[in-house]
Amino acid sequence: MDKKAAILGRALEQGLSKIKFQRQTGISPATFDRRMKNPDTITIGELRRMDQLAHFNDAQLLDLVRKK
């Protein structure tokens, strides 16, 4: 699974462009780009904020957390 594609794809499904999604999460642009290059570095707090916007289902969240 490509975590970056899963995160940004879900945001797009919710009508959020990458830039709008990044801004609404409160994550700086540089940090957001680093997180998308290596999604395993996303903090729990950042993932919670992303989930509040993207509304991941439980399976998607488990995949983001458990899969490499």
N, CA, C and O atoms as a DFTB+ gen file, in Angstrom:
272 C
 N C O
     1  1       0.836      -1.178       0.000
     2  2       0.000       0.000       0.000
     3  2       0.888       1.250       0.000
     4  3       1.848       1.345       0.765
     5  1       0.557       2.179      -0.849
     6  2       1.244       3.461      -0.885
     7  2       0.520       4.399       0.079
     8  3      -0.567       4.892      -0.219
     9  1       1.136       4.638       1.235
    10  2       0.484       5.431       2.278
    11  2       0.225       6.860       1.827
    12  3      -0.827       7.424       2.127
    13  1       1.175       7.450       1.110
    14  2       0.992       8.816       0.623
    15  2      -0.241       8.892      -0.266
    16  3      -1.075       9.782      -0.105
    17  1      -0.354       7.961      -1.202
    18  2      -1.505       7.944      -2.112
    19  2      -2.802       7.738      -1.339
    20  3      -3.821       8.348      -1.664
    21  1      -2.772       6.883      -0.318
    22  2      -3.974       6.630       0.478
    23  2      -4.404       7.894       1.230
    24  3      -5.592       8.213       1.281
    25  1      -3.450       8.602       1.805
    26  2      -3.765       9.812       2.574
    27  2      -4.288      10.909       1.658
    28  3      -5.362      11.464       1.886
    29  1      -3.515      11.216       0.619
    30  2      -3.908      12.310      -0.263
    31  2      -5.145      11.954      -1.083
    32  3      -5.958      12.828      -1.384
    33  1      -5.296      10.684      -1.445
    34  2      -6.477      10.249      -2.182
    35  2      -7.741      10.428      -1.362
    36  3      -8.773      10.859      -1.876
    37  1      -7.650      10.092      -0.084
    38  2      -8.819      10.250       0.795
    39  2      -9.146      11.730       0.992
    40  3     -10.317      12.106       1.037
    41  1      -8.124      12.563       1.108
    42  2      -8.347      14.003       1.230
    43  2      -9.045      14.531      -0.020
    44  3      -9.978      15.328       0.074
    45  1      -8.593      14.088      -1.178
    46  2      -9.218      14.524      -2.435
    47  2     -10.668      14.083      -2.508
    48  3     -11.521      14.825      -2.996
    49  1     -10.956      12.875      -2.025
    50  2     -12.342      12.391      -2.000
    51  2     -13.224      13.293      -1.140
    52  3     -14.429      13.398      -1.369
    53  1     -12.615      13.940      -0.151
    54  2     -13.354      14.844       0.736
    55  2     -13.361      16.277       0.202
    56  3     -13.826      17.197       0.875
    57  1     -12.838      16.459      -1.020
    58  2     -12.850      17.777      -1.652
    59  2     -11.712      18.683      -1.235
    60  3     -11.792      19.900      -1.402
    61  1     -10.641      18.097      -0.687
    62  2      -9.502      18.881      -0.222
    63  2      -8.303      18.675      -1.139
    64  3      -7.837      17.550      -1.320
    65  1      -7.809      19.757      -1.711
    66  2      -6.570      19.669      -2.485
    67  2      -5.422      19.412      -1.506
    68  3      -5.587      19.554      -0.294
    69  1      -4.272      19.038      -2.036
    70  2      -3.116      18.788      -1.175
    71  2      -2.796      20.028      -0.348
    72  3      -2.550      19.920       0.853
    73  1      -2.797      21.193      -0.968
    74  2      -2.447      22.432      -0.265
    75  2      -3.487      22.769       0.804
    76  3      -3.130      23.131       1.926
    77  1      -4.760      22.652       0.462
    78  2      -5.817      22.947       1.429
    79  2      -5.754      21.958       2.601
    80  3      -5.916      22.348       3.757
    81  1      -5.520      20.687       2.295
    82  2      -5.400      19.653       3.323
    83  2      -4.241      19.978       4.252
    84  3      -4.386      19.927       5.473
    85  1      -3.089      20.311       3.674
    86  2      -1.901      20.651       4.469
    87  2      -2.188      21.831       5.368
    88  3      -1.875      21.787       6.558
    89  1      -2.768      22.874       4.835
    90  2      -3.057      24.079       5.637
    91  2      -4.014      23.772       6.783
    92  3      -3.809      24.220       7.911
    93  1      -5.057      23.008       6.486
    94  2      -6.065      22.734       7.515
    95  2      -5.561      21.801       8.610
    96  3      -6.100      21.799       9.717
    97  1      -4.533      21.010       8.313
    98  2      -3.957      20.164       9.361
    99  2      -3.105      20.971      10.318
   100  3      -2.838      20.536      11.438
   101  1      -2.672      22.157       9.877
   102  2      -1.809      22.979      10.722
   103  2      -0.355      22.556      10.675
   104  3       0.457      23.031      11.469
   105  1      -0.021      21.676       9.760
   106  2       1.358      21.213       9.592
   107  2       2.036      22.137       8.585
   108  3       1.465      22.444       7.538
   109  1       3.254      22.580       8.900
   110  2       3.955      23.481       7.985
   111  2       4.178      22.784       6.641
   112  3       4.265      21.558       6.585
   113  1       4.271      23.561       5.562
   114  2       4.470      22.950       4.239
   115  2       5.699      22.041       4.169
   116  3       5.631      20.954       3.596
   117  1       6.819      22.479       4.747
   118  2       8.044      21.665       4.699
   119  2       7.865      20.351       5.460
   120  3       8.271      19.292       4.982
   121  1       7.261      20.425       6.637
   122  2       7.034      19.220       7.436
   123  2       6.043      18.300       6.740
   124  3       6.233      17.084       6.719
   125  1       4.993      18.866       6.174
   126  2       3.987      18.059       5.475
   127  2       4.639      17.302       4.312
   128  3       4.383      16.113       4.125
   129  1       5.475      17.987       3.534
   130  2       6.156      17.326       2.412
   131  2       7.079      16.216       2.901
   132  3       7.162      15.158       2.277
   133  1       7.779      16.454       4.024
   134  2       8.630      15.402       4.599
   135  2       7.799      14.209       5.035
   136  3       8.186      13.062       4.814
   137  1       6.642      14.482       5.662
   138  2       5.767      13.397       6.121
   139  2       5.233      12.587       4.940
   140  3       5.110      11.366       5.031
   141  1       4.921      13.253       3.846
   142  2       4.399      12.545       2.676
   143  2       5.501      11.733       1.980
   144  3       5.217      10.704       1.366
   145  1       6.738      12.187       2.074
   146  2       7.849      11.403       1.512
   147  2       8.093      10.147       2.338
   148  3       8.486       9.110       1.804
   149  1       7.856      10.248       3.648
   150  2       8.037       9.112       4.545
   151  2       6.883       9.095       5.551
   152  3       7.041       9.552       6.683
   153  1       5.723       8.567       5.143
   154  2       4.538       8.598       6.003
   155  2       4.697       7.903       7.353
   156  3       3.909       8.150       8.266
   157  1       5.701       7.040       7.494
   158  2       5.911       6.389       8.785
   159  2       6.381       7.370       9.855
   160  3       6.421       7.018      11.034
   161  1       6.737       8.596       9.468
   162  2       7.163       9.598      10.447
   163  2       6.007      10.469      10.940
   164  3       6.211      11.342      11.783
   165  1       4.810      10.243      10.430
   166  2       3.636      11.018      10.873
   167  2       3.378      10.718      12.341
   168  3       3.336       9.558      12.751
   169  1       3.208      11.774      13.130
   170  2       2.938      11.580      14.549
   171  2       1.461      11.219      14.753
   172  3       0.632      11.406      13.863
   173  1       1.164      10.712      15.916
   174  2      -0.225      10.368      16.239
   175  2      -1.104      11.615      16.173
   176  3      -2.212      11.566      15.638
   177  1      -0.620      12.724      16.709
   178  2      -1.380      13.967      16.668
   179  2      -1.653      14.425      15.245
   180  3      -2.759      14.864      14.929
   181  1      -0.649      14.324      14.390
   182  2      -0.831      14.704      12.986
   183  2      -1.829      13.783      12.305
   184  3      -2.667      14.235      11.525
   185  1      -1.741      12.495      12.598
   186  2      -2.677      11.541      12.004
   187  2      -4.103      11.824      12.466
   188  3      -5.043      11.708      11.680
   189  1      -4.270      12.192      13.723
   190  2      -5.604      12.551      14.226
   191  2      -6.168      13.756      13.476
   192  3      -7.335      13.761      13.084
   193  1      -5.328      14.779      13.280
   194  2      -5.788      15.966      12.557
   195  2      -6.124      15.613      11.112
   196  3      -7.112      16.108      10.569
   197  1      -5.319      14.767      10.488
   198  2      -5.613      14.337       9.118
   199  2      -6.927      13.573       9.073
   200  3      -7.725      13.752       8.152
   201  1      -7.152      12.718      10.070
   202  2      -8.378      11.929      10.118
   203  2      -9.609      12.811      10.307
   204  3     -10.663      12.527       9.737
   205  1      -9.492      13.865      11.087
   206  2     -10.622      14.776      11.282
   207  2     -11.048      15.411       9.965
   208  3     -12.222      15.733       9.782
   209  1     -10.108      15.592       9.054
   210  2     -10.404      16.207       7.759
   211  2     -10.757      15.175       6.688
   212  3     -11.690      15.372       5.909
   213  1     -10.001      14.070       6.655
   214  2     -10.149      13.087       5.581
   215  2     -11.164      11.993       5.912
   216  3     -11.650      11.306       5.014
   217  1     -11.484      11.830       7.186
   218  2     -12.462      10.820       7.616
   219  2     -12.100       9.423       7.105
   220  3     -12.877       8.785       6.394
   221  1     -10.900       8.960       7.485
   222  2     -10.485       7.609       7.122
   223  2     -11.426       6.604       7.770
   224  3     -11.927       6.841       8.869
   225  1     -11.671       5.478       7.095
   226  2     -12.431       4.433       7.770
   227  2     -11.452       3.633       8.638
   228  3     -10.238       3.806       8.533
   229  1     -11.982       2.771       9.483
   230  2     -11.137       2.043      10.428
   231  2     -10.076       1.205       9.729
   232  3      -8.935       1.145      10.187
   233  1     -10.432       0.567       8.638
   234  2      -9.472      -0.262       7.907
   235  2      -8.326       0.585       7.357
   236  3      -7.167       0.173       7.394
   237  1      -8.656       1.762       6.850
   238  2      -7.612       2.647       6.324
   239  2      -6.659       3.086       7.433
   240  3      -5.444       3.107       7.240
   241  1      -7.210       3.435       8.587
   242  2      -6.355       3.839       9.708
   243  2      -5.450       2.704      10.155
   244  3      -4.266       2.915      10.419
   245  1      -6.000       1.506      10.240
   246  2      -5.176       0.363      10.621
   247  2      -4.062       0.132       9.619
   248  3      -2.928      -0.149      10.008
   249  1      -4.365       0.244       8.348
   250  2      -3.349       0.080       7.320
   251  2      -2.247       1.135       7.455
   252  3      -1.063       0.824       7.321
   253  1      -2.640       2.368       7.719
   254  2      -1.656       3.441       7.864
   255  2      -0.740       3.205       9.061
   256  3       0.448       3.527       9.014
   257  1      -1.291       2.649      10.122
   258  2      -0.515       2.439      11.333
   259  2       0.269       1.138      11.310
   260  3       1.432       1.109      11.713
   261  1      -0.347       0.071      10.849
   262  2       0.283      -1.249      10.992
   263  2       1.133      -1.706       9.807
   264  3       2.103      -2.440       9.996
   265  1       0.794      -1.293       8.614
   266  2       1.524      -1.788       7.454
   267  2       2.762      -0.963       7.189
   268  3       2.815       0.235       7.468
   269  1       3.757      -1.637       6.641
   270  2       4.999      -0.945       6.279
   271  2       5.009      -0.572       4.845
   272  3       5.978       0.018       4.368
